[in-house]
Each structure stands twice: as structure tokens, then as C-alpha cells.
């Protein structure tokens, strides 16, 4: 096998590792919609148009969130090997799929907090199972909000008084999506995958079969294969629900929000917290607009997350790192 191409003055092995870690980012239905072009002086991050999910994400907003998350991993991984990443978002001359270009800004020494986030990259998971009835302490809430702000976004922590409206919006969005045959078809194709799959959501990573009384986890990711839950193992009554918001609603903001979401998710992982996303409410235009109004119309909701104390959940596999490269 030929050696992995090298970039930014790194060895071939180091370059392979930073691209592999970028590819451990979360993505809608584990579609992994990213590609990387490696050059001696830059790593370019591109979207992969073959991996679009038009029924759920017609404008590619969530595709860009996922690529933003991959970019945060890439930044942390580069700093870890001593490269200070200098990022240009939406670079003009790298082609229509280019989302970011990362160059070498000199020697970096990774701060201890960033090293913790780096080490959390392979430990982060989507946890769709019930969480414990334990409140997330205020200090952790503050750390999650600070993580999001550090990436130029805003975290709205849902208040108890807002949960009724959010629940109504989530249910409405779920009904709208499940009434659309294109959406159902896409969900069925990308979820409930057998063991050994390298893309899409394996049945093992789905939570229990959603039941009518469940408030927040409504999508069945098991392709109908999940077993009904053990009696008494219901979803938590009051999870922490948060909304990652951007200042505007442009392609650039989606990339900021993806990095913010991932910094929050890694921060949660470092602090022993589990997280799953509830995206239906921000995928359906009407409910996203209503959620924005609920938040005061000053922010654009990008990702809604449920956070708490969970039990271990299996890893969702990824494609081979060589399959992520653009070869010219
Ligand atoms: C933009 C975006 C939206 C997502 N929406 C949902 C969702 O609505 N429900 C869910 O359970 N997981 C959702 N996910 C999580 C993905 O399914 C998950 O990242 C992927 O299967 C890989 O698994 P991992 O996060 O455990 O690595 C979303 C991820 C991203 C990036």
C-alpha cells in the first residue's frame, strides 16, 4: 500500500491520524459528508455532494454543521501535533465544495483544557438511551455555554416553562417528517444497519423502540429492530435541553455552529455527560421558525441537544480514512 500523503510539514502517519480524528465527528445519519484535499501547505475540507440527505436537509445546513464539527476535531488534532491551525472558512479559490482551508500558523503548544477535548474525540458518542434522573450541575451548564460562545455562537438552556412548547414543536416536526415518504425512505436507508457497516447508523447504536409517552426521543434509528424496553427503564423525566444558536443564518454561520456544537459535545464528554440530538424541530422550517420566536427572534437555532448522565453506548463505525481523501 502506498504511504498516506503528508501535509503541513507533518509525517505521513501524523497526517493520517489528524484526518482520521476529523472523520470521527458526528453527522446526520452518520453520512460522513466530508472529504479532505491534502497539499504540502494546506488541508482543505470539502463537502461530499454524494452524501447529501435532501429529504431531511434540503439546504445542506446540517451537512455544514457536520463538516464544522469535523473542522473542530481537525483543529484540535493539529494543535496536538504542534501545528497552530490558521483556518479560512469558505475559501474562494478552492472550488464550490470547499468549506475550509487550514494552513500552518507556526508552532503550537496545546493548552491542558484543549488536550482534554482532544482526548475526548474518540470517546464522544450519540447516546439515544434513557439517562439517569440526575440533574446536570450548574458548573457543567456554564462550561457547555462557554464552549459554545468560544466558537462565536450562543447556547440557550431551555427553561422549565419553555419545555411544553418545545415538546409540542418536536412532536409536530416528527409527524410532518414521518408523513413524507421521501423522508421515511431516507431514514430507512441510513439507519438500522447491520454490524460491520461503515456508514449510516447501526441498529446497535439506536436506543430502545420509541413509545408514545416518550417526550424527546421519537425517531427510531433501529430500522424497527430495537426491542421494547425493560419495564421501568423509561426515558428521564427532565433532561437538560439546550439549543446551539448562531447569530445569522448563512453558510458561514452553519460552519461556526458545527464547531460550537462539537466543542460543547466534547466538553460534555470530558465531564462525563451523555448527549443526543433532536433535530426534527430544526429540520422542519415552520417549527425552526417557531423555536426561533420562542428564543426571542434574535438567534437562529441550529442544533437541539438532550444532555444528562447516561450508560455506555456502542461506538458507531466510520469509513476508512483513505476513502476521505480527494485525489486529483
Ligand atoms: C447535524 C446533525 C444532526 C443529527 N440529528 C440527530 C437526531 O435528530 N437524532 C439522533 O439520534 N442523532 C442525530 N445526530 C447524530 C448522528 O446520528 C450521529 O452523529 C452519527 O450516527 C454518528 O454517531 P456518533 O455521534 O455516536 O459518532 C445528528 C448529528 C448531526 C451532526
mmCIF file of C-alpha atoms and ligand atoms in Angstrom:
data_model
loop_
_atom_site.group_PDB
_atom_site.id
_atom_site.type_symbol
_atom_site.label_atom_id
_atom_site.label_comp_id
_atom_site.label_asym_id
_atom_site.label_seq_id
_atom_site.Cartn_x
_atom_site.Cartn_y
_atom_site.Cartn_z
ATOM 1 C CA UNK A 1 0.000 0.000 0.000
ATOM 2 C CA UNK A 2 1.329 3.472 -0.859
ATOM 3 C CA UNK A 3 2.035 5.698 2.133
ATOM 4 C CA UNK A 4 -0.571 8.215 3.230
ATOM 5 C CA UNK A 5 0.104 11.694 1.757
ATOM 6 C CA UNK A 6 1.745 14.182 4.117
ATOM 7 C CA UNK A 7 0.608 17.782 4.719
ATOM 8 C CA UNK A 8 1.648 20.873 6.687
ATOM 9 C CA UNK A 9 5.120 19.527 7.410
ATOM 10 C CA UNK A 10 3.726 16.530 9.321
ATOM 11 C CA UNK A 11 4.808 12.945 8.757
ATOM 12 C CA UNK A 12 2.588 10.644 6.729
ATOM 13 C CA UNK A 13 1.451 8.887 9.953
ATOM 14 C CA UNK A 14 0.664 12.167 11.700
ATOM 15 C CA UNK A 15 -1.328 13.411 8.700
ATOM 16 C CA UNK A 16 -3.303 10.172 8.570
ATOM 17 C CA UNK A 17 -4.097 10.473 12.285
ATOM 18 C CA UNK A 18 -5.333 14.085 12.078
ATOM 19 C CA UNK A 19 -7.624 13.217 9.132
ATOM 20 C CA UNK A 20 -8.867 10.081 10.920
ATOM 21 C CA UNK A 21 -9.744 12.121 14.014
ATOM 22 C CA UNK A 22 -11.538 14.739 11.889
ATOM 23 C CA UNK A 23 -13.631 11.893 10.456
ATOM 24 C CA UNK A 24 -14.817 10.858 13.949
ATOM 25 C CA UNK A 25 -17.120 13.906 14.003
ATOM 26 C CA UNK A 26 -20.886 13.377 14.269
ATOM 27 C CA UNK A 27 -23.049 13.717 11.150
ATOM 28 C CA UNK A 28 -26.725 13.357 10.355
ATOM 29 C CA UNK A 29 -27.431 9.587 9.993
ATOM 30 C CA UNK A 30 -23.648 9.067 10.129
ATOM 31 C CA UNK A 31 -23.481 10.145 6.483
ATOM 32 C CA UNK A 32 -19.896 11.457 6.958
ATOM 33 C CA UNK A 33 -20.347 14.147 4.299
ATOM 34 C CA UNK A 34 -16.723 15.377 4.293
ATOM 35 C CA UNK A 35 -13.664 14.996 2.100
ATOM 36 C CA UNK A 36 -10.132 16.298 2.512
ATOM 37 C CA UNK A 37 -7.623 17.523 -0.049
ATOM 38 C CA UNK A 38 -4.066 17.334 1.245
ATOM 39 C CA UNK A 39 -1.300 19.586 -0.030
ATOM 40 C CA UNK A 40 2.135 20.322 1.389
ATOM 41 C CA UNK A 41 0.967 23.763 2.610
ATOM 42 C CA UNK A 42 -2.764 23.230 3.328
ATOM 43 C CA UNK A 43 -5.503 20.791 4.287
ATOM 44 C CA UNK A 44 -8.785 21.607 2.555
ATOM 45 C CA UNK A 45 -12.109 20.439 3.950
ATOM 46 C CA UNK A 46 -14.786 19.844 1.308
ATOM 47 C CA UNK A 47 -18.390 18.719 1.444
ATOM 48 C CA UNK A 48 -19.197 15.464 -0.332
ATOM 49 C CA UNK A 49 -22.262 16.104 -2.522
ATOM 50 C CA UNK A 50 -22.771 12.326 -2.926
ATOM 51 C CA UNK A 51 -23.594 12.194 0.772
ATOM 52 C CA UNK A 52 -26.289 14.843 0.864
ATOM 53 C CA UNK A 53 -29.555 13.924 2.645
ATOM 54 C CA UNK A 54 -32.041 16.076 0.724
ATOM 55 C CA UNK A 55 -35.245 14.848 2.412
ATOM 56 C CA UNK A 56 -34.143 15.873 5.921
ATOM 57 C CA UNK A 57 -31.606 18.545 4.996
ATOM 58 C CA UNK A 58 -32.572 20.125 1.663
ATOM 59 C CA UNK A 59 -30.310 23.188 2.096
ATOM 60 C CA UNK A 60 -27.277 21.222 3.365
ATOM 61 C CA UNK A 61 -27.359 23.175 6.634
ATOM 62 C CA UNK A 62 -26.782 20.053 8.735
ATOM 63 C CA UNK A 63 -24.187 18.838 6.271
ATOM 64 C CA UNK A 64 -22.244 22.030 7.024
ATOM 65 C CA UNK A 65 -22.805 21.547 10.792
ATOM 66 C CA UNK A 66 -21.218 18.101 10.488
ATOM 67 C CA UNK A 67 -18.304 19.498 8.471
ATOM 68 C CA UNK A 68 -17.885 22.257 11.078
ATOM 69 C CA UNK A 69 -17.660 19.524 13.733
ATOM 70 C CA UNK A 70 -15.015 17.716 11.639
ATOM 71 C CA UNK A 71 -13.127 21.018 11.383
ATOM 72 C CA UNK A 72 -13.043 21.424 15.164
ATOM 73 C CA UNK A 73 -11.615 17.899 15.504
ATOM 74 C CA UNK A 74 -9.037 18.726 12.828
ATOM 75 C CA UNK A 75 -8.008 21.919 14.655
ATOM 76 C CA UNK A 76 -7.596 20.040 17.968
ATOM 77 C CA UNK A 77 -5.667 17.211 16.300
ATOM 78 C CA UNK A 78 -3.302 19.627 14.528
ATOM 79 C CA UNK A 79 -2.604 21.549 17.722
ATOM 80 C CA UNK A 80 -1.875 18.248 19.405
ATOM 81 C CA UNK A 81 0.956 17.552 16.941
ATOM 82 C CA UNK A 82 2.290 21.100 17.374
ATOM 83 C CA UNK A 83 0.749 22.902 14.395
ATOM 84 C CA UNK A 84 -1.189 26.123 15.051
ATOM 85 C CA UNK A 85 -4.096 25.862 12.604
ATOM 86 C CA UNK A 86 -4.967 29.013 10.678
ATOM 87 C CA UNK A 87 -8.424 28.499 9.208
ATOM 88 C CA UNK A 88 -10.070 30.263 6.275
ATOM 89 C CA UNK A 89 -13.763 29.418 6.065
ATOM 90 C CA UNK A 90 -15.357 29.214 2.607
ATOM 91 C CA UNK A 91 -12.062 29.834 0.765
ATOM 92 C CA UNK A 92 -12.767 31.483 -2.586
ATOM 93 C CA UNK A 93 -10.426 29.704 -4.942
ATOM 94 C CA UNK A 94 -10.643 26.090 -3.782
ATOM 95 C CA UNK A 95 -13.800 25.089 -5.689
ATOM 96 C CA UNK A 96 -17.529 25.103 -4.991
ATOM 97 C CA UNK A 97 -17.445 22.291 -2.411
ATOM 98 C CA UNK A 98 -14.646 23.859 -0.331
ATOM 99 C CA UNK A 99 -15.745 24.711 3.208
ATOM 100 C CA UNK A 100 -12.433 25.429 4.909
ATOM 101 C CA UNK A 101 -8.744 25.647 4.294
ATOM 102 C CA UNK A 102 -6.295 25.080 7.123
ATOM 103 C CA UNK A 103 -2.709 26.329 6.963
ATOM 104 C CA UNK A 104 0.266 26.152 9.282
ATOM 105 C CA UNK A 105 0.403 29.202 11.564
ATOM 106 C CA UNK A 106 3.601 28.185 13.360
ATOM 107 C CA UNK A 107 4.388 26.066 16.426
ATOM 108 C CA UNK A 108 1.554 25.385 18.871
ATOM 109 C CA UNK A 109 1.610 24.153 22.435
ATOM 110 C CA UNK A 110 -1.785 22.742 23.260
ATOM 111 C CA UNK A 111 -3.317 24.110 26.475
ATOM 112 C CA UNK A 112 -4.351 21.445 29.055
ATOM 113 C CA UNK A 113 -8.095 22.093 28.526
ATOM 114 C CA UNK A 114 -7.683 21.636 24.776
ATOM 115 C CA UNK A 115 -5.739 18.417 25.359
ATOM 116 C CA UNK A 116 -8.724 17.091 27.314
ATOM 117 C CA UNK A 117 -11.021 17.886 24.401
ATOM 118 C CA UNK A 118 -8.551 16.227 22.011
ATOM 119 C CA UNK A 119 -8.570 13.052 24.127
ATOM 120 C CA UNK A 120 -12.387 13.107 24.182
ATOM 121 C CA UNK A 121 -12.661 12.932 20.357
ATOM 122 C CA UNK A 122 -12.748 9.088 20.162
ATOM 123 C CA UNK A 123 -14.856 8.807 23.348
ATOM 124 C CA UNK A 124 -17.707 11.075 22.190
ATOM 125 C CA UNK A 125 -20.934 9.236 21.262
ATOM 126 C CA UNK A 126 -24.566 9.891 20.401
ATOM 127 C CA UNK A 127 -26.408 8.344 23.315
ATOM 128 C CA UNK A 128 -30.050 7.673 22.439
ATOM 129 C CA UNK A 129 -30.761 5.616 25.538
ATOM 130 C CA UNK A 130 -32.571 6.780 28.677
ATOM 131 C CA UNK A 131 -30.475 8.901 31.042
ATOM 132 C CA UNK A 132 -30.432 8.822 34.844
ATOM 133 C CA UNK A 133 -32.703 11.186 36.777
ATOM 134 C CA UNK A 134 -29.669 13.184 37.949
ATOM 135 C CA UNK A 135 -29.557 16.937 37.361
ATOM 136 C CA UNK A 136 -26.635 18.381 35.432
ATOM 137 C CA UNK A 137 -24.846 20.718 37.916
ATOM 138 C CA UNK A 138 -24.697 24.446 37.173
ATOM 139 C CA UNK A 139 -20.904 24.418 36.779
ATOM 140 C CA UNK A 140 -21.249 21.955 33.877
ATOM 141 C CA UNK A 141 -24.034 24.056 32.299
ATOM 142 C CA UNK A 142 -21.735 27.073 32.426
ATOM 143 C CA UNK A 143 -18.882 25.105 30.853
ATOM 144 C CA UNK A 144 -21.158 23.984 27.984
ATOM 145 C CA UNK A 145 -22.335 27.557 27.375
ATOM 146 C CA UNK A 146 -18.741 28.862 27.457
ATOM 147 C CA UNK A 147 -17.682 26.200 24.939
ATOM 148 C CA UNK A 148 -20.368 27.352 22.504
ATOM 149 C CA UNK A 149 -19.525 31.046 22.975
ATOM 150 C CA UNK A 150 -15.882 30.373 22.306
ATOM 151 C CA UNK A 151 -16.895 29.362 18.759
ATOM 152 C CA UNK A 152 -18.887 32.603 18.130
ATOM 153 C CA UNK A 153 -22.300 31.056 18.898
ATOM 154 C CA UNK A 154 -24.821 31.127 21.723
ATOM 155 C CA UNK A 155 -26.257 28.355 23.914
ATOM 156 C CA UNK A 156 -29.851 28.690 25.016
ATOM 157 C CA UNK A 157 -30.600 26.473 28.011
ATOM 158 C CA UNK A 158 -34.308 25.657 27.902
ATOM 159 C CA UNK A 159 -36.188 26.780 30.992
ATOM 160 C CA UNK A 160 -38.767 24.532 32.588
ATOM 161 C CA UNK A 161 -41.517 26.929 31.449
ATOM 162 C CA UNK A 162 -40.417 26.511 27.799
ATOM 163 C CA UNK A 163 -40.390 22.715 27.738
ATOM 164 C CA UNK A 164 -44.105 22.315 26.954
ATOM 165 C CA UNK A 165 -43.806 24.405 23.791
ATOM 166 C CA UNK A 166 -40.607 22.642 22.731
ATOM 167 C CA UNK A 167 -42.223 19.243 23.198
ATOM 168 C CA UNK A 168 -45.180 20.299 21.047
ATOM 169 C CA UNK A 169 -42.829 21.546 18.317
ATOM 170 C CA UNK A 170 -40.698 18.385 18.365
ATOM 171 C CA UNK A 171 -43.778 16.164 18.076
ATOM 172 C CA UNK A 172 -45.252 18.287 15.308
ATOM 173 C CA UNK A 173 -41.979 18.242 13.323
ATOM 174 C CA UNK A 174 -41.695 14.484 13.808
ATOM 175 C CA UNK A 175 -45.238 13.977 12.463
ATOM 176 C CA UNK A 176 -44.555 16.229 9.457
ATOM 177 C CA UNK A 177 -41.400 14.297 8.596
ATOM 178 C CA UNK A 178 -42.882 10.836 9.089
ATOM 179 C CA UNK A 179 -45.777 11.783 6.784
ATOM 180 C CA UNK A 180 -43.249 12.393 3.969
ATOM 181 C CA UNK A 181 -42.446 9.171 2.060
ATOM 182 C CA UNK A 182 -39.078 10.611 0.902
ATOM 183 C CA UNK A 183 -38.065 11.244 4.496
ATOM 184 C CA UNK A 184 -39.178 7.769 5.640
ATOM 185 C CA UNK A 185 -37.320 6.187 2.777
ATOM 186 C CA UNK A 186 -34.107 8.072 3.547
ATOM 187 C CA UNK A 187 -34.341 7.251 7.270
ATOM 188 C CA UNK A 188 -34.867 3.564 6.447
ATOM 189 C CA UNK A 189 -31.865 3.522 4.096
ATOM 190 C CA UNK A 190 -29.446 5.125 6.569
ATOM 191 C CA UNK A 191 -30.486 3.518 9.882
ATOM 192 C CA UNK A 192 -30.888 0.044 11.353
ATOM 193 C CA UNK A 193 -27.670 -1.043 9.593
ATOM 194 C CA UNK A 194 -26.207 -4.496 10.320
ATOM 195 C CA UNK A 195 -22.914 -4.978 12.235
ATOM 196 C CA UNK A 196 -19.822 -4.254 10.135
ATOM 197 C CA UNK A 197 -21.389 -1.259 8.440
ATOM 198 C CA UNK A 198 -19.005 1.707 7.942
ATOM 199 C CA UNK A 199 -21.629 4.407 7.330
ATOM 200 C CA UNK A 200 -25.200 5.002 8.461
ATOM 201 C CA UNK A 201 -26.485 4.227 11.963
ATOM 202 C CA UNK A 202 -26.080 0.610 13.128
ATOM 203 C CA UNK A 203 -29.097 -0.929 14.880
ATOM 204 C CA UNK A 204 -26.897 -1.411 17.973
ATOM 205 C CA UNK A 205 -26.491 2.379 18.393
ATOM 206 C CA UNK A 206 -30.243 3.015 18.365
ATOM 207 C CA UNK A 207 -31.924 3.457 21.718
ATOM 208 C CA UNK A 208 -34.981 1.462 22.742
ATOM 209 C CA UNK A 209 -38.016 1.496 20.470
ATOM 210 C CA UNK A 210 -39.689 4.895 20.986
ATOM 211 C CA UNK A 211 -43.060 4.685 22.731
ATOM 212 C CA UNK A 212 -45.977 7.138 22.574
ATOM 213 C CA UNK A 213 -45.277 8.573 26.044
ATOM 214 C CA UNK A 214 -41.651 9.426 25.201
ATOM 215 C CA UNK A 215 -41.202 13.171 25.191
ATOM 216 C CA UNK A 216 -37.933 13.731 23.377
ATOM 217 C CA UNK A 217 -36.545 10.682 21.600
ATOM 218 C CA UNK A 218 -39.069 9.939 18.884
ATOM 219 C CA UNK A 219 -37.035 8.775 15.882
ATOM 220 C CA UNK A 220 -36.466 5.063 15.545
ATOM 221 C CA UNK A 221 -32.850 4.568 14.408
ATOM 222 C CA UNK A 222 -33.038 0.781 14.608
ATOM 223 C CA UNK A 223 -34.988 0.217 11.403
ATOM 224 C CA UNK A 224 -37.750 -1.271 13.582
ATOM 225 C CA UNK A 225 -35.362 -3.863 15.071
ATOM 226 C CA UNK A 226 -34.995 -2.414 18.570
ATOM 227 C CA UNK A 227 -36.517 -4.403 21.374
ATOM 228 C CA UNK A 228 -39.189 -2.792 23.513
ATOM 229 C CA UNK A 229 -37.602 -1.501 26.695
ATOM 230 C CA UNK A 230 -37.389 -3.280 30.006
ATOM 231 C CA UNK A 231 -40.296 -2.118 32.242
ATOM 232 C CA UNK A 232 -39.133 0.736 34.488
ATOM 233 C CA UNK A 233 -36.364 1.780 32.050
ATOM 234 C CA UNK A 234 -38.198 4.824 30.812
ATOM 235 C CA UNK A 235 -36.591 7.980 29.497
ATOM 236 C CA UNK A 236 -35.640 10.535 32.120
ATOM 237 C CA UNK A 237 -38.421 12.893 33.197
ATOM 238 C CA UNK A 238 -36.487 16.138 32.923
ATOM 239 C CA UNK A 239 -33.325 16.124 30.793
ATOM 240 C CA UNK A 240 -31.232 19.216 30.235
ATOM 241 C CA UNK A 241 -32.309 20.544 26.826
ATOM 242 C CA UNK A 242 -30.172 23.107 25.062
ATOM 243 C CA UNK A 243 -30.183 24.871 21.706
ATOM 244 C CA UNK A 244 -26.977 25.850 19.902
ATOM 245 C CA UNK A 245 -27.755 29.101 18.098
ATOM 246 C CA UNK A 246 -25.916 31.218 15.554
ATOM 247 C CA UNK A 247 -26.022 34.996 15.110
ATOM 248 C CA UNK A 248 -27.116 34.828 11.472
ATOM 249 C CA UNK A 249 -28.320 32.137 9.106
ATOM 250 C CA UNK A 250 -25.608 31.953 6.448
ATOM 251 C CA UNK A 251 -23.332 29.138 5.245
ATOM 252 C CA UNK A 252 -20.596 30.674 7.379
ATOM 253 C CA UNK A 253 -22.840 30.560 10.457
ATOM 254 C CA UNK A 254 -23.523 26.866 9.866
ATOM 255 C CA UNK A 255 -19.772 26.222 9.997
ATOM 256 C CA UNK A 256 -19.424 28.251 13.209
ATOM 257 C CA UNK A 257 -22.367 26.373 14.712
ATOM 258 C CA UNK A 258 -20.886 22.985 13.782
ATOM 259 C CA UNK A 259 -17.652 23.867 15.566
ATOM 260 C CA UNK A 260 -19.611 25.193 18.559
ATOM 261 C CA UNK A 261 -21.773 22.056 18.741
ATOM 262 C CA UNK A 262 -18.697 19.840 18.657
ATOM 263 C CA UNK A 263 -16.818 21.881 21.304
ATOM 264 C CA UNK A 264 -19.910 21.592 23.523
ATOM 265 C CA UNK A 265 -20.212 17.831 22.849
ATOM 266 C CA UNK A 266 -16.523 17.196 23.655
ATOM 267 C CA UNK A 267 -16.820 19.370 26.778
ATOM 268 C CA UNK A 268 -19.816 17.264 27.837
ATOM 269 C CA UNK A 269 -17.813 14.080 27.174
ATOM 270 C CA UNK A 270 -14.885 15.319 29.292
ATOM 271 C CA UNK A 271 -17.356 15.984 32.135
ATOM 272 C CA UNK A 272 -18.931 12.522 31.939
ATOM 273 C CA UNK A 273 -22.143 13.756 30.324
ATOM 274 C CA UNK A 274 -24.074 11.948 27.585
ATOM 275 C CA UNK A 275 -25.777 13.722 24.710
ATOM 276 C CA UNK A 276 -28.135 13.061 21.832
ATOM 277 C CA UNK A 277 -29.515 15.430 19.221
ATOM 278 C CA UNK A 278 -33.206 16.015 18.441
ATOM 279 C CA UNK A 279 -33.028 17.528 15.002
ATOM 280 C CA UNK A 280 -36.567 17.242 13.676
ATOM 281 C CA UNK A 281 -37.537 20.588 15.212
ATOM 282 C CA UNK A 282 -34.747 22.450 13.354
ATOM 283 C CA UNK A 283 -35.185 20.462 10.121
ATOM 284 C CA UNK A 284 -38.820 21.456 9.532
ATOM 285 C CA UNK A 285 -38.905 25.146 8.508
ATOM 286 C CA UNK A 286 -42.089 26.093 10.394
ATOM 287 C CA UNK A 287 -41.006 24.576 13.696
ATOM 288 C CA UNK A 288 -37.495 26.046 13.357
ATOM 289 C CA UNK A 289 -39.082 29.492 12.864
ATOM 290 C CA UNK A 290 -41.347 28.956 15.882
ATOM 291 C CA UNK A 291 -38.404 27.856 18.004
ATOM 292 C CA UNK A 292 -36.529 30.979 16.932
ATOM 293 C CA UNK A 293 -39.520 33.093 18.065
ATOM 294 C CA UNK A 294 -39.596 31.228 21.392
ATOM 295 C CA UNK A 295 -35.940 32.239 21.860
ATOM 296 C CA UNK A 296 -36.783 35.905 21.221
ATOM 297 C CA UNK A 297 -36.153 36.032 17.443
ATOM 298 C CA UNK A 298 -32.565 37.202 17.957
ATOM 299 C CA UNK A 299 -30.911 33.831 17.361
ATOM 300 C CA UNK A 300 -31.027 31.128 14.717
ATOM 301 C CA UNK A 301 -31.487 27.677 16.268
ATOM 302 C CA UNK A 302 -29.031 25.228 14.729
ATOM 303 C CA UNK A 303 -28.961 22.118 16.927
ATOM 304 C CA UNK A 304 -31.106 20.909 19.830
ATOM 305 C CA UNK A 305 -29.457 18.554 22.301
ATOM 306 C CA UNK A 306 -30.580 16.476 25.244
ATOM 307 C CA UNK A 307 -27.860 16.142 27.878
ATOM 308 C CA UNK A 308 -27.616 14.064 31.038
ATOM 309 C CA UNK A 309 -25.959 11.133 32.735
ATOM 310 C CA UNK A 310 -26.163 8.038 30.576
ATOM 311 C CA UNK A 311 -24.979 4.458 30.467
ATOM 312 C CA UNK A 312 -22.346 3.287 27.956
ATOM 313 C CA UNK A 313 -23.431 3.071 24.328
ATOM 314 C CA UNK A 314 -21.546 1.411 21.457
ATOM 315 C CA UNK A 315 -19.316 3.252 19.025
ATOM 316 C CA UNK A 316 -20.693 3.996 15.547
ATOM 317 C CA UNK A 317 -18.113 2.982 12.924
ATOM 318 C CA UNK A 318 -16.514 5.194 10.288
ATOM 319 C CA UNK A 319 -15.216 4.745 6.741
ATOM 320 C CA UNK A 320 -11.551 4.021 6.122
ATOM 321 C CA UNK A 321 -9.514 7.210 6.388
ATOM 322 C CA UNK A 322 -8.159 6.783 2.837
ATOM 323 C CA UNK A 323 -11.725 6.952 1.497
ATOM 324 C CA UNK A 324 -11.971 10.503 2.861
ATOM 325 C CA UNK A 325 -9.289 11.884 0.536
ATOM 326 C CA UNK A 326 -9.808 13.766 -2.715
ATOM 327 C CA UNK A 327 -7.201 12.549 -5.141
ATOM 328 C CA UNK A 328 -6.644 14.909 -8.071
HETATM 329 C C1 LIG B 1 -26.415 17.857 12.231
HETATM 330 C C2 LIG B 1 -26.682 16.560 12.953
HETATM 331 C C3 LIG B 1 -27.985 16.180 13.231
HETATM 332 C C4 LIG B 1 -28.237 14.982 13.930
HETATM 333 N N1 LIG B 1 -29.527 14.662 14.271
HETATM 334 C C5 LIG B 1 -29.774 13.581 15.037
HETATM 335 C C6 LIG B 1 -31.100 13.290 15.505
HETATM 336 O O1 LIG B 1 -32.055 14.003 15.211
HETATM 337 N N2 LIG B 1 -31.272 12.219 16.312
HETATM 338 C C7 LIG B 1 -30.215 11.422 16.682
HETATM 339 O O2 LIG B 1 -30.425 10.470 17.442
HETATM 340 N N3 LIG B 1 -28.959 11.644 16.231
HETATM 341 C C8 LIG B 1 -28.717 12.716 15.439
HETATM 342 N N4 LIG B 1 -27.434 13.008 15.036
HETATM 343 C C9 LIG B 1 -26.344 12.135 15.475
HETATM 344 C C10 LIG B 1 -25.851 11.206 14.374
HETATM 345 O O3 LIG B 1 -26.812 10.218 14.076
HETATM 346 C C11 LIG B 1 -24.520 10.591 14.825
HETATM 347 O O4 LIG B 1 -23.584 11.623 14.948
HETATM 348 C C12 LIG B 1 -23.964 9.549 13.893
HETATM 349 O O5 LIG B 1 -24.819 8.435 13.818
HETATM 350 C C13 LIG B 1 -22.572 9.077 14.346
HETATM 351 O O6 LIG B 1 -22.650 8.541 15.647
HETATM 352 P P1 LIG B 1 -21.796 9.158 16.837
HETATM 353 O O7 LIG B 1 -22.289 10.551 17.085
HETATM 354 O O8 LIG B 1 -22.058 8.244 18.006
HETATM 355 O O9 LIG B 1 -20.354 9.152 16.436
HETATM 356 C C14 LIG B 1 -27.151 14.156 14.316
HETATM 357 C C15 LIG B 1 -25.841 14.559 14.019
HETATM 358 C C16 LIG B 1 -25.601 15.751 13.369
HETATM 359 C C17 LIG B 1 -24.194 16.207 13.118
#
